[in-house]
mmCIF file of C-alpha atoms in Angstrom:
data_model
loop_
_atom_site.group_PDB
_atom_site.id
_atom_site.type_symbol
_atom_site.label_atom_id
_atom_site.label_comp_id
_atom_site.label_asym_id
_atom_site.label_seq_id
_atom_site.Cartn_x
_atom_site.Cartn_y
_atom_site.Cartn_z
ATOM 1 C CA MET A 1 -75.646 135.559 1.248
ATOM 2 C CA GLN A 2 -76.488 132.259 2.949
ATOM 3 C CA TYR A 3 -77.678 130.950 -0.446
ATOM 4 C CA TYR A 4 -74.272 131.565 -2.044
ATOM 5 C CA LYS A 5 -72.466 129.942 0.868
ATOM 6 C CA LYS A 6 -74.578 126.812 0.473
ATOM 7 C CA LEU A 7 -74.043 126.831 -3.283
ATOM 8 C CA PHE A 8 -70.269 127.102 -2.780
ATOM 9 C CA ILE A 9 -70.310 124.148 -0.390
ATOM 10 C CA PHE A 10 -72.503 121.831 -2.449
ATOM 11 C CA MET A 11 -71.368 122.662 -6.011
ATOM 12 C CA PRO A 12 -68.273 120.355 -5.915
ATOM 13 C CA LEU A 13 -70.505 117.494 -4.766
ATOM 14 C CA ILE A 14 -72.951 118.183 -7.577
ATOM 15 C CA LEU A 15 -70.133 118.221 -10.140
ATOM 16 C CA ILE A 16 -68.706 114.957 -8.850
ATOM 17 C CA PHE A 17 -72.155 113.335 -8.935
ATOM 18 C CA VAL A 18 -72.734 114.446 -12.514
ATOM 19 C CA GLY A 19 -69.228 113.431 -13.533
ATOM 20 C CA CYS A 20 -69.608 109.983 -12.004
ATOM 21 C CA SER A 21 -72.869 109.514 -13.866
ATOM 22 C CA LEU A 22 -71.038 110.234 -17.099
ATOM 23 C CA SER A 23 -67.998 108.157 -16.267
ATOM 24 C CA LYS A 24 -69.290 104.715 -15.345
ATOM 25 C CA GLU A 25 -66.396 102.338 -15.823
ATOM 26 C CA ASN A 26 -66.906 99.566 -18.324
ATOM 27 C CA ASP A 27 -64.987 97.858 -21.061
ATOM 28 C CA SER A 28 -67.496 98.463 -23.827
ATOM 29 C CA ASN A 29 -66.217 99.267 -27.283
ATOM 30 C CA ILE A 30 -65.217 102.908 -27.589
ATOM 31 C CA THR A 31 -67.113 103.314 -30.852
ATOM 32 C CA THR A 32 -70.185 104.004 -28.705
ATOM 33 C CA GLN A 33 -68.453 106.888 -26.952
ATOM 34 C CA THR A 34 -66.859 108.931 -29.683
ATOM 35 C CA LYS A 35 -66.494 109.165 -33.416
ATOM 36 C CA ILE A 36 -62.953 108.288 -34.418
ATOM 37 C CA GLN A 37 -61.414 108.441 -37.864
ATOM 38 C CA THR A 38 -60.894 104.811 -38.854
ATOM 39 C CA LYS A 39 -60.304 105.338 -42.563
ATOM 40 C CA ASP A 40 -56.739 104.374 -43.321
ATOM 41 C CA PRO A 41 -54.492 107.138 -44.695
ATOM 42 C CA THR A 42 -52.978 104.528 -46.996
ATOM 43 C CA SER A 43 -54.644 101.447 -48.411
ATOM 44 C CA THR A 44 -51.445 99.704 -49.423
ATOM 45 C CA TYR A 45 -49.160 97.438 -47.447
ATOM 46 C CA GLU A 46 -46.010 98.625 -49.182
ATOM 47 C CA LEU A 47 -43.018 98.670 -46.885
ATOM 48 C CA THR A 48 -39.681 99.815 -48.204
ATOM 49 C CA THR A 49 -37.404 96.821 -48.566
ATOM 50 C CA SER A 50 -34.321 98.786 -47.622
ATOM 51 C CA THR A 51 -35.858 99.773 -44.294
ATOM 52 C CA ASN A 52 -37.277 96.325 -43.589
ATOM 53 C CA SER A 53 -34.077 94.517 -44.465
ATOM 54 C CA LYS A 54 -31.942 96.624 -42.177
ATOM 55 C CA GLN A 55 -30.418 94.483 -39.448
ATOM 56 C CA ILE A 56 -31.778 95.368 -36.051
ATOM 57 C CA THR A 57 -29.540 97.687 -34.056
ATOM 58 C CA GLU A 58 -27.334 95.849 -31.584
ATOM 59 C CA ASN A 59 -28.580 95.919 -27.974
ATOM 60 C CA LEU A 60 -31.816 97.702 -28.877
ATOM 61 C CA LYS A 61 -33.798 97.806 -25.619
ATOM 62 C CA VAL A 62 -37.586 98.141 -25.697
ATOM 63 C CA ALA A 63 -39.915 98.717 -22.733
ATOM 64 C CA PHE A 64 -43.442 97.304 -22.930
ATOM 65 C CA ILE A 65 -46.214 98.744 -20.753
ATOM 66 C CA ALA A 66 -49.983 99.310 -20.702
ATOM 67 C CA ASP A 67 -52.684 100.606 -18.356
ATOM 68 C CA GLN A 68 -50.665 103.586 -17.183
ATOM 69 C CA GLY A 69 -52.600 106.584 -15.905
ATOM 70 C CA ILE A 70 -51.355 109.945 -14.677
ATOM 71 C CA ASN A 71 -50.097 109.329 -11.183
ATOM 72 C CA GLU A 72 -47.031 108.848 -9.016
ATOM 73 C CA LYS A 73 -46.720 105.142 -9.786
ATOM 74 C CA ALA A 74 -46.839 105.820 -13.524
ATOM 75 C CA GLU A 75 -44.050 108.365 -13.067
ATOM 76 C CA LYS A 76 -41.986 105.787 -11.190
ATOM 77 C CA VAL A 77 -42.422 103.319 -14.048
ATOM 78 C CA LEU A 78 -41.264 105.957 -16.530
ATOM 79 C CA GLN A 79 -38.286 106.735 -14.302
ATOM 80 C CA LEU A 80 -37.491 103.012 -14.228
ATOM 81 C CA ILE A 81 -37.615 102.974 -18.025
ATOM 82 C CA LYS A 82 -35.152 105.869 -18.095
ATOM 83 C CA ASP A 83 -32.863 104.290 -15.501
ATOM 84 C CA GLU A 84 -32.746 101.049 -17.499
ATOM 85 C CA LYS A 85 -31.354 103.024 -20.462
ATOM 86 C CA THR A 86 -34.260 102.049 -22.686
ATOM 87 C CA ASP A 87 -34.235 103.026 -26.358
ATOM 88 C CA MET A 88 -37.999 103.066 -26.983
ATOM 89 C CA VAL A 89 -41.417 102.317 -25.463
ATOM 90 C CA ILE A 90 -44.304 100.329 -26.934
ATOM 91 C CA HIS A 91 -47.479 101.129 -24.998
ATOM 92 C CA ALA A 92 -50.388 98.692 -25.470
ATOM 93 C CA GLY A 93 -53.222 101.083 -24.724
ATOM 94 C CA ASP A 94 -54.936 102.916 -21.845
ATOM 95 C CA PHE A 95 -52.713 105.961 -21.657
ATOM 96 C CA GLY A 96 -53.946 108.732 -19.371
ATOM 97 C CA CYS A 97 -56.833 106.990 -17.661
ATOM 98 C CA CYS A 98 -58.262 106.479 -15.091
ATOM 99 C CA ASN A 99 -57.855 107.968 -11.620
ATOM 100 C CA SER A 100 -57.651 111.705 -12.237
ATOM 101 C CA ILE A 101 -60.239 113.958 -10.562
ATOM 102 C CA ILE A 102 -60.826 115.314 -14.068
ATOM 103 C CA LYS A 103 -62.507 112.013 -14.895
ATOM 104 C CA TYR A 104 -65.198 112.719 -12.333
ATOM 105 C CA LEU A 105 -65.659 116.376 -13.167
ATOM 106 C CA TYR A 106 -65.781 116.052 -16.949
ATOM 107 C CA GLY A 107 -66.723 112.458 -17.640
ATOM 108 C CA ARG A 108 -64.410 109.601 -18.611
ATOM 109 C CA GLU A 109 -61.216 110.594 -20.414
ATOM 110 C CA SER A 110 -62.619 113.007 -23.002
ATOM 111 C CA TYR A 111 -61.166 116.137 -21.395
ATOM 112 C CA ILE A 112 -58.266 117.314 -23.567
ATOM 113 C CA GLY A 113 -56.166 118.095 -20.494
ATOM 114 C CA THR A 114 -55.903 114.384 -19.745
ATOM 115 C CA ALA A 115 -54.000 113.677 -22.973
ATOM 116 C CA LEU A 116 -51.837 116.774 -22.583
ATOM 117 C CA ASP A 117 -51.002 115.900 -18.977
ATOM 118 C CA TRP A 118 -50.189 112.341 -20.044
ATOM 119 C CA ASP A 119 -47.738 113.553 -22.687
ATOM 120 C CA ALA A 120 -46.238 116.047 -20.236
ATOM 121 C CA GLN A 121 -45.687 113.200 -17.777
ATOM 122 C CA ILE A 122 -43.643 111.369 -20.422
ATOM 123 C CA THR A 123 -41.788 114.490 -21.533
ATOM 124 C CA ASN A 124 -40.812 115.458 -17.985
ATOM 125 C CA ILE A 125 -39.030 112.134 -17.500
ATOM 126 C CA LEU A 126 -38.064 110.774 -20.923
ATOM 127 C CA GLY A 127 -37.910 113.977 -22.946
ATOM 128 C CA PRO A 128 -40.008 115.493 -25.768
ATOM 129 C CA ASN A 129 -38.485 113.434 -28.579
ATOM 130 C CA PHE A 130 -38.187 110.050 -26.887
ATOM 131 C CA PRO A 131 -39.414 107.256 -29.235
ATOM 132 C CA TYR A 132 -42.780 106.392 -27.681
ATOM 133 C CA PHE A 133 -45.332 104.342 -29.621
ATOM 134 C CA GLY A 134 -48.846 103.256 -28.665
ATOM 135 C CA ALA A 135 -51.953 101.353 -29.715
ATOM 136 C CA ILE A 136 -55.419 102.580 -28.780
ATOM 137 C CA GLY A 137 -56.996 101.259 -25.566
ATOM 138 C CA ASN A 138 -60.625 101.137 -24.481
ATOM 139 C CA HIS A 139 -60.152 104.196 -22.228
ATOM 140 C CA ASP A 140 -58.413 106.285 -24.910
ATOM 141 C CA GLY A 141 -61.239 106.771 -27.399
ATOM 142 C CA GLY A 142 -62.825 109.836 -25.856
ATOM 143 C CA ASN A 143 -59.637 111.799 -26.480
ATOM 144 C CA TRP A 144 -58.025 109.742 -29.231
ATOM 145 C CA THR A 145 -57.583 112.623 -31.682
ATOM 146 C CA THR A 146 -55.287 114.378 -29.210
ATOM 147 C CA TYR A 147 -53.465 111.204 -28.177
ATOM 148 C CA GLN A 148 -52.817 110.314 -31.806
ATOM 149 C CA LYS A 149 -51.475 113.782 -32.619
ATOM 150 C CA LEU A 150 -49.097 113.615 -29.661
ATOM 151 C CA LEU A 151 -47.856 110.174 -30.699
ATOM 152 C CA GLN A 152 -47.485 111.354 -34.303
ATOM 153 C CA GLN A 153 -45.339 114.280 -33.151
ATOM 154 C CA ARG A 154 -42.882 111.843 -31.604
ATOM 155 C CA VAL A 155 -42.782 109.865 -34.846
ATOM 156 C CA ASP A 156 -42.208 113.029 -36.881
ATOM 157 C CA ASN A 157 -39.429 114.184 -34.552
ATOM 158 C CA ASN A 158 -37.413 110.989 -34.951
ATOM 159 C CA ILE A 159 -35.473 110.342 -38.155
ATOM 160 C CA ASP A 160 -34.919 106.675 -37.286
ATOM 161 C CA VAL A 161 -38.595 105.677 -37.386
ATOM 162 C CA THR A 162 -40.952 105.112 -40.301
ATOM 163 C CA CYS A 163 -44.669 104.477 -39.739
ATOM 164 C CA PHE A 164 -47.433 103.651 -42.194
ATOM 165 C CA GLY A 165 -51.219 103.765 -41.848
ATOM 166 C CA ASN A 166 -53.616 105.037 -39.201
ATOM 167 C CA LEU A 167 -51.271 105.367 -36.233
ATOM 168 C CA GLY A 168 -52.295 103.296 -33.222
ATOM 169 C CA ILE A 169 -55.323 101.769 -34.954
ATOM 170 C CA LYS A 170 -54.083 100.122 -38.121
ATOM 171 C CA SER A 171 -50.402 100.936 -38.484
ATOM 172 C CA THR A 172 -46.945 99.457 -38.928
ATOM 173 C CA CYS A 173 -43.652 100.988 -37.863
ATOM 174 C CA ILE A 174 -39.963 100.224 -38.265
ATOM 175 C CA TYR A 175 -37.494 101.586 -35.728
ATOM 176 C CA LYS A 176 -33.807 100.709 -36.035
ATOM 177 C CA GLY A 177 -34.675 97.421 -37.718
ATOM 178 C CA LEU A 178 -37.493 96.434 -35.337
ATOM 179 C CA PHE A 179 -40.836 95.942 -37.111
ATOM 180 C CA PHE A 180 -44.022 96.346 -35.079
ATOM 181 C CA ILE A 181 -47.754 96.584 -35.632
ATOM 182 C CA LEU A 182 -49.918 98.949 -33.548
ATOM 183 C CA SER A 183 -53.485 97.699 -33.871
ATOM 184 C CA GLY A 184 -56.953 98.613 -32.647
ATOM 185 C CA VAL A 185 -58.212 95.069 -33.209
ATOM 186 C CA GLY A 186 -60.972 94.190 -30.764
ATOM 187 C CA GLU A 187 -61.470 97.867 -30.057
ATOM 188 C CA ILE A 188 -62.205 99.904 -33.173
ATOM 189 C CA GLY A 189 -62.044 99.641 -36.950
ATOM 190 C CA ASP A 190 -62.391 96.674 -39.271
ATOM 191 C CA ASN A 191 -60.371 94.457 -41.638
ATOM 192 C CA HIS A 192 -57.680 94.112 -38.990
ATOM 193 C CA ASN A 193 -57.038 90.452 -39.756
ATOM 194 C CA SER A 194 -56.152 91.035 -43.394
ATOM 195 C CA TYR A 195 -54.080 94.096 -42.507
ATOM 196 C CA ILE A 196 -52.042 92.219 -39.912
ATOM 197 C CA SER A 197 -51.557 89.223 -42.198
ATOM 198 C CA ASN A 198 -50.476 91.315 -45.184
ATOM 199 C CA ALA A 199 -48.198 93.547 -43.143
ATOM 200 C CA LEU A 200 -46.365 90.580 -41.630
ATOM 201 C CA GLU A 201 -46.059 88.667 -44.881
ATOM 202 C CA ASN A 202 -44.697 91.721 -46.693
ATOM 203 C CA SER A 203 -42.042 92.406 -44.075
ATOM 204 C CA ASP A 204 -38.694 90.658 -44.191
ATOM 205 C CA ALA A 205 -37.611 92.037 -40.808
ATOM 206 C CA LEU A 206 -36.054 89.458 -38.509
ATOM 207 C CA TRP A 207 -37.870 90.686 -35.388
ATOM 208 C CA LYS A 208 -41.600 91.445 -35.532
ATOM 209 C CA ILE A 209 -44.053 92.475 -32.813
ATOM 210 C CA CYS A 210 -47.857 92.555 -32.837
ATOM 211 C CA THR A 211 -49.312 95.039 -30.350
ATOM 212 C CA TRP A 212 -52.926 95.592 -29.334
ATOM 213 C CA HIS A 213 -54.744 96.421 -26.112
ATOM 214 C CA LYS A 214 -57.418 93.804 -25.531
ATOM 215 C CA ASN A 215 -57.218 90.029 -25.191
ATOM 216 C CA GLN A 216 -58.775 86.665 -25.699
ATOM 217 C CA LYS A 217 -59.891 85.153 -22.396
ATOM 218 C CA GLU A 218 -57.274 82.386 -22.612
ATOM 219 C CA MET A 219 -54.493 84.850 -23.430
ATOM 220 C CA GLN A 220 -54.684 86.593 -20.033
ATOM 221 C CA ILE A 221 -55.025 85.421 -16.438
ATOM 222 C CA GLY A 222 -57.510 88.013 -15.183
ATOM 223 C CA SER A 223 -61.247 88.294 -15.726
ATOM 224 C CA LYS A 224 -61.295 89.618 -19.297
ATOM 225 C CA LYS A 225 -63.465 87.965 -21.938
ATOM 226 C CA ASP A 226 -62.818 87.252 -25.623
ATOM 227 C CA ALA A 227 -62.452 90.531 -27.516
ATOM 228 C CA VAL A 228 -59.807 90.181 -30.242
ATOM 229 C CA GLY A 229 -60.582 86.883 -31.966
ATOM 230 C CA TRP A 230 -58.078 84.129 -32.650
ATOM 231 C CA GLU A 231 -57.138 85.049 -36.218
ATOM 232 C CA PRO A 232 -54.860 87.970 -35.264
ATOM 233 C CA TYR A 233 -53.086 85.826 -32.669
ATOM 234 C CA GLU A 234 -52.625 82.992 -35.136
ATOM 235 C CA ASN A 235 -51.476 85.286 -37.957
ATOM 236 C CA CYS A 236 -48.786 86.670 -35.688
ATOM 237 C CA ARG A 237 -47.726 83.236 -34.466
ATOM 238 C CA LYS A 238 -47.480 81.818 -37.990
ATOM 239 C CA ASN A 239 -45.264 84.736 -38.989
ATOM 240 C CA GLY A 240 -43.024 84.451 -35.936
ATOM 241 C CA ALA A 241 -44.134 87.736 -34.356
ATOM 242 C CA ILE A 242 -44.112 88.389 -30.616
ATOM 243 C CA ILE A 243 -47.587 89.279 -29.278
ATOM 244 C CA ALA A 244 -47.884 92.152 -26.764
ATOM 245 C CA SER A 245 -51.082 93.305 -25.046
ATOM 246 C CA GLY A 246 -52.482 94.931 -21.902
ATOM 247 C CA HIS A 247 -56.020 95.508 -20.571
ATOM 248 C CA SER A 248 -56.099 93.015 -17.682
ATOM 249 C CA HIS A 249 -53.950 95.097 -15.279
ATOM 250 C CA THR A 250 -51.624 92.152 -14.634
ATOM 251 C CA TYR A 251 -48.342 90.775 -15.952
ATOM 252 C CA SER A 252 -48.268 87.337 -17.538
ATOM 253 C CA ARG A 253 -46.054 85.587 -20.090
ATOM 254 C CA THR A 254 -46.516 82.302 -21.882
ATOM 255 C CA LYS A 255 -43.969 79.691 -22.817
ATOM 256 C CA THR A 256 -43.298 78.992 -26.511
ATOM 257 C CA LEU A 257 -46.661 78.344 -28.187
ATOM 258 C CA THR A 258 -47.287 76.479 -31.443
ATOM 259 C CA ASN A 259 -51.022 77.184 -31.279
ATOM 260 C CA THR A 260 -52.544 80.129 -29.448
ATOM 261 C CA THR A 261 -56.141 78.973 -29.912
ATOM 262 C CA THR A 262 -55.532 75.764 -27.960
ATOM 263 C CA GLN A 263 -52.613 77.161 -25.929
ATOM 264 C CA GLU A 264 -50.388 74.372 -27.213
ATOM 265 C CA VAL A 265 -46.867 74.530 -25.798
ATOM 266 C CA HIS A 266 -43.967 73.642 -28.109
ATOM 267 C CA ARG A 267 -43.074 69.975 -27.715
ATOM 268 C CA ASP A 268 -39.322 70.594 -27.548
ATOM 269 C CA TRP A 269 -39.152 74.234 -26.447
ATOM 270 C CA ASN A 270 -41.257 73.899 -23.309
ATOM 271 C CA GLN A 271 -38.909 75.528 -20.801
ATOM 272 C CA ARG A 272 -40.008 78.495 -18.708
ATOM 273 C CA ASN A 273 -37.149 80.798 -19.614
ATOM 274 C CA GLU A 274 -36.091 79.739 -23.122
ATOM 275 C CA ILE A 275 -38.336 80.773 -26.016
ATOM 276 C CA GLN A 276 -38.232 79.930 -29.694
ATOM 277 C CA ILE A 277 -39.576 82.253 -32.386
ATOM 278 C CA SER A 278 -40.112 80.597 -35.774
ATOM 279 C CA LYS A 279 -42.109 81.074 -38.945
ATOM 280 C CA GLU A 280 -44.616 78.471 -40.100
ATOM 281 C CA THR A 281 -43.577 76.355 -43.086
ATOM 282 C CA GLU A 282 -44.730 73.141 -44.706
ATOM 283 C CA THR A 283 -42.540 71.176 -42.322
ATOM 284 C CA GLN A 284 -42.884 73.099 -39.044
ATOM 285 C CA LYS A 285 -45.389 75.076 -37.040
ATOM 286 C CA GLY A 286 -44.759 78.727 -36.390
ATOM 287 C CA SER A 287 -44.018 79.550 -32.773
ATOM 288 C CA THR A 288 -44.035 82.601 -30.553
ATOM 289 C CA PHE A 289 -44.979 83.759 -27.083
ATOM 290 C CA VAL A 290 -47.709 86.042 -25.768
ATOM 291 C CA PHE A 291 -47.459 88.479 -22.899
ATOM 292 C CA VAL A 292 -49.638 90.966 -21.069
ATOM 293 C CA SER A 293 -47.657 93.831 -19.550
ATOM 294 C CA GLY A 294 -50.472 95.833 -18.000
ATOM 295 C CA ILE A 295 -49.190 97.202 -14.702
ATOM 296 C CA GLY A 296 -47.739 100.483 -15.942
ATOM 297 C CA GLY A 297 -49.074 102.607 -13.078
ATOM 298 C CA GLU A 298 -52.810 102.044 -12.775
ATOM 299 C CA SER A 299 -54.542 99.542 -10.472
ATOM 300 C CA ILE A 300 -53.274 95.947 -10.288
ATOM 301 C CA ARG A 301 -55.839 93.158 -10.404
ATOM 302 C CA ASN A 302 -56.139 89.527 -9.384
ATOM 303 C CA GLN A 303 -55.105 86.321 -11.076
ATOM 304 C CA GLU A 304 -58.495 84.744 -11.765
ATOM 305 C CA ARG A 305 -57.472 81.946 -14.149
ATOM 306 C CA CYS A 306 -54.942 79.138 -14.316
ATOM 307 C CA LYS A 307 -54.425 78.792 -10.581
ATOM 308 C CA PRO A 308 -52.568 78.028 -8.366
ATOM 309 C CA THR A 309 -50.847 81.371 -7.922
ATOM 310 C CA THR A 310 -47.383 79.790 -7.929
ATOM 311 C CA TYR A 311 -45.568 77.879 -10.654
ATOM 312 C CA PRO A 312 -46.432 75.415 -12.121
ATOM 313 C CA TYR A 313 -49.684 77.164 -12.954
ATOM 314 C CA GLY A 314 -52.890 75.511 -14.097
ATOM 315 C CA CYS A 315 -54.743 75.381 -17.433
ATOM 316 C CA ASN A 316 -52.448 73.816 -20.093
ATOM 317 C CA ASN A 317 -49.204 74.664 -18.301
ATOM 318 C CA GLU A 318 -48.764 77.404 -20.900
ATOM 319 C CA TRP A 319 -47.846 80.186 -18.464
ATOM 320 C CA ALA A 320 -44.199 80.748 -17.637
ATOM 321 C CA LYS A 321 -44.777 83.671 -15.266
ATOM 322 C CA ILE A 322 -47.780 85.290 -13.591
ATOM 323 C CA TYR A 323 -47.499 88.495 -11.563
ATOM 324 C CA ALA A 324 -50.714 90.022 -10.208
ATOM 325 C CA SER A 325 -52.180 91.262 -6.936
ATOM 326 C CA ASN A 326 -52.193 87.648 -5.684
ATOM 327 C CA GLN A 327 -48.398 87.763 -5.950
ATOM 328 C CA ASN A 328 -48.277 91.233 -4.308
ATOM 329 C CA ALA A 329 -47.319 92.750 -7.639
ATOM 330 C CA LYS A 330 -45.971 96.268 -7.949
ATOM 331 C CA PRO A 331 -46.006 98.412 -11.100
ATOM 332 C CA GLY A 332 -43.235 97.885 -13.613
ATOM 333 C CA ALA A 333 -42.305 97.210 -17.217
ATOM 334 C CA LEU A 334 -41.175 94.353 -19.412
ATOM 335 C CA PHE A 335 -37.821 95.023 -21.073
ATOM 336 C CA ILE A 336 -36.586 93.119 -24.116
ATOM 337 C CA THR A 337 -33.135 93.765 -25.577
ATOM 338 C CA PHE A 338 -32.703 92.585 -29.163
ATOM 339 C CA HIS A 339 -29.478 91.555 -30.920
ATOM 340 C CA VAL A 340 -27.517 90.659 -27.786
ATOM 341 C CA ASP A 341 -24.135 88.965 -27.324
ATOM 342 C CA GLY A 342 -23.247 89.867 -30.898
ATOM 343 C CA ASP A 343 -26.060 87.621 -32.184
ATOM 344 C CA PRO A 344 -28.855 89.329 -34.189
ATOM 345 C CA THR A 345 -31.111 86.279 -33.647
ATOM 346 C CA LYS A 346 -30.932 86.433 -29.851
ATOM 347 C CA ALA A 347 -32.827 88.603 -27.352
ATOM 348 C CA LYS A 348 -33.052 88.812 -23.580
ATOM 349 C CA GLY A 349 -36.122 89.830 -21.608
ATOM 350 C CA TYR A 350 -36.866 90.692 -18.009
ATOM 351 C CA PHE A 351 -39.683 92.253 -16.019
ATOM 352 C CA LYS A 352 -38.611 94.717 -13.349
ATOM 353 C CA ASN A 353 -40.845 96.541 -10.877
ATOM 354 C CA ILE A 354 -40.462 100.033 -9.426
ATOM 355 C CA ASP A 355 -38.616 98.611 -6.414
ATOM 356 C CA ASN A 356 -35.936 97.371 -8.832
ATOM 357 C CA GLU A 357 -36.904 93.742 -8.271
ATOM 358 C CA ILE A 358 -36.497 91.465 -11.296
ATOM 359 C CA ILE A 359 -39.629 89.315 -11.428
ATOM 360 C CA ASP A 360 -39.130 87.433 -14.687
ATOM 361 C CA GLU A 361 -36.143 86.653 -16.937
ATOM 362 C CA PHE A 362 -35.939 84.787 -20.233
ATOM 363 C CA ILE A 363 -34.014 84.359 -23.485
ATOM 364 C CA ILE A 364 -35.533 84.411 -26.984
ATOM 365 C CA HIS A 365 -34.031 82.566 -29.949
ATOM 366 C CA ASN A 366 -35.221 83.681 -33.379
ATOM 367 C CA PHE A 367 -35.304 81.028 -36.119
ATOM 368 C CA THR A 368 -37.535 82.880 -38.576
ATOM 369 C CA LYS A 369 -34.822 83.219 -41.232
#
């Protein structure tokens, strides 16, 4: 009898020890953790002209988040998204990770309940058919098959969205005139550069967004290293596409850039809160801005680069706003509303935290046409 009492007492500790051994946190490529289908369902870049050419819906509001988790703060961010009357979410990776007890008992995020609980968290607040799109993150691979099926269900349940390709890894979608790429570049798969380039060049949508999870070191203000490569960033800039990412558990936004590799700020459009989007031609450089919106509910990390911690920041003066633990950041989301004030070429953005504080505000002018 005493044996069983001891076993009952020590078994949870044994499980936690084993789970922790299996769940050492690192940012290694997920291809070492699980086998994921990376073969593209379609090898073409054909996008229906009628869908692409459709003018973006007036006042279309999009929430951008990453690094979410299943927790109270994540729920508050989702409630904020609902309260802001958002039309859709683009999630740049790391869905259900990383602080659940399940992680310790079963090892990383491979337990199917993590993905199901994550989707239930969204459904409980936003509803089962809310337009919710995501790109794979480095903590999503162990359960990617389930995550992808759940994301695909939301696509299938919405008549206003069309997606092509391997959803969340090498895919393009159009929702109410907004064109966006959901890429696993830097994380899993290959030939991402050519896919991104071809997809952008074959789209005549006015507003385009490139979304992936990881970063280049200079495209975030935390401690992350180069993971994506510069070609995807430059392809998106040259085609006048906004670049959205996560991974660093911070929020940061650049000014208008005419070169992402060198972090070159536009000579004329160098204001903090006015951004120009333009396509590269023989007579002008393409321009865009890059942001990391990675405080969707999980831990918030430090600003490690481009100090000081107040504006004007260091490096090349490319950062318009930095919001991290140094700035006592709280979880939140970046909201961008497209086609505002009756102007299809104008958008307004703001970052709001779960205390309803507006941290960042800016206007985007689109000159790609």
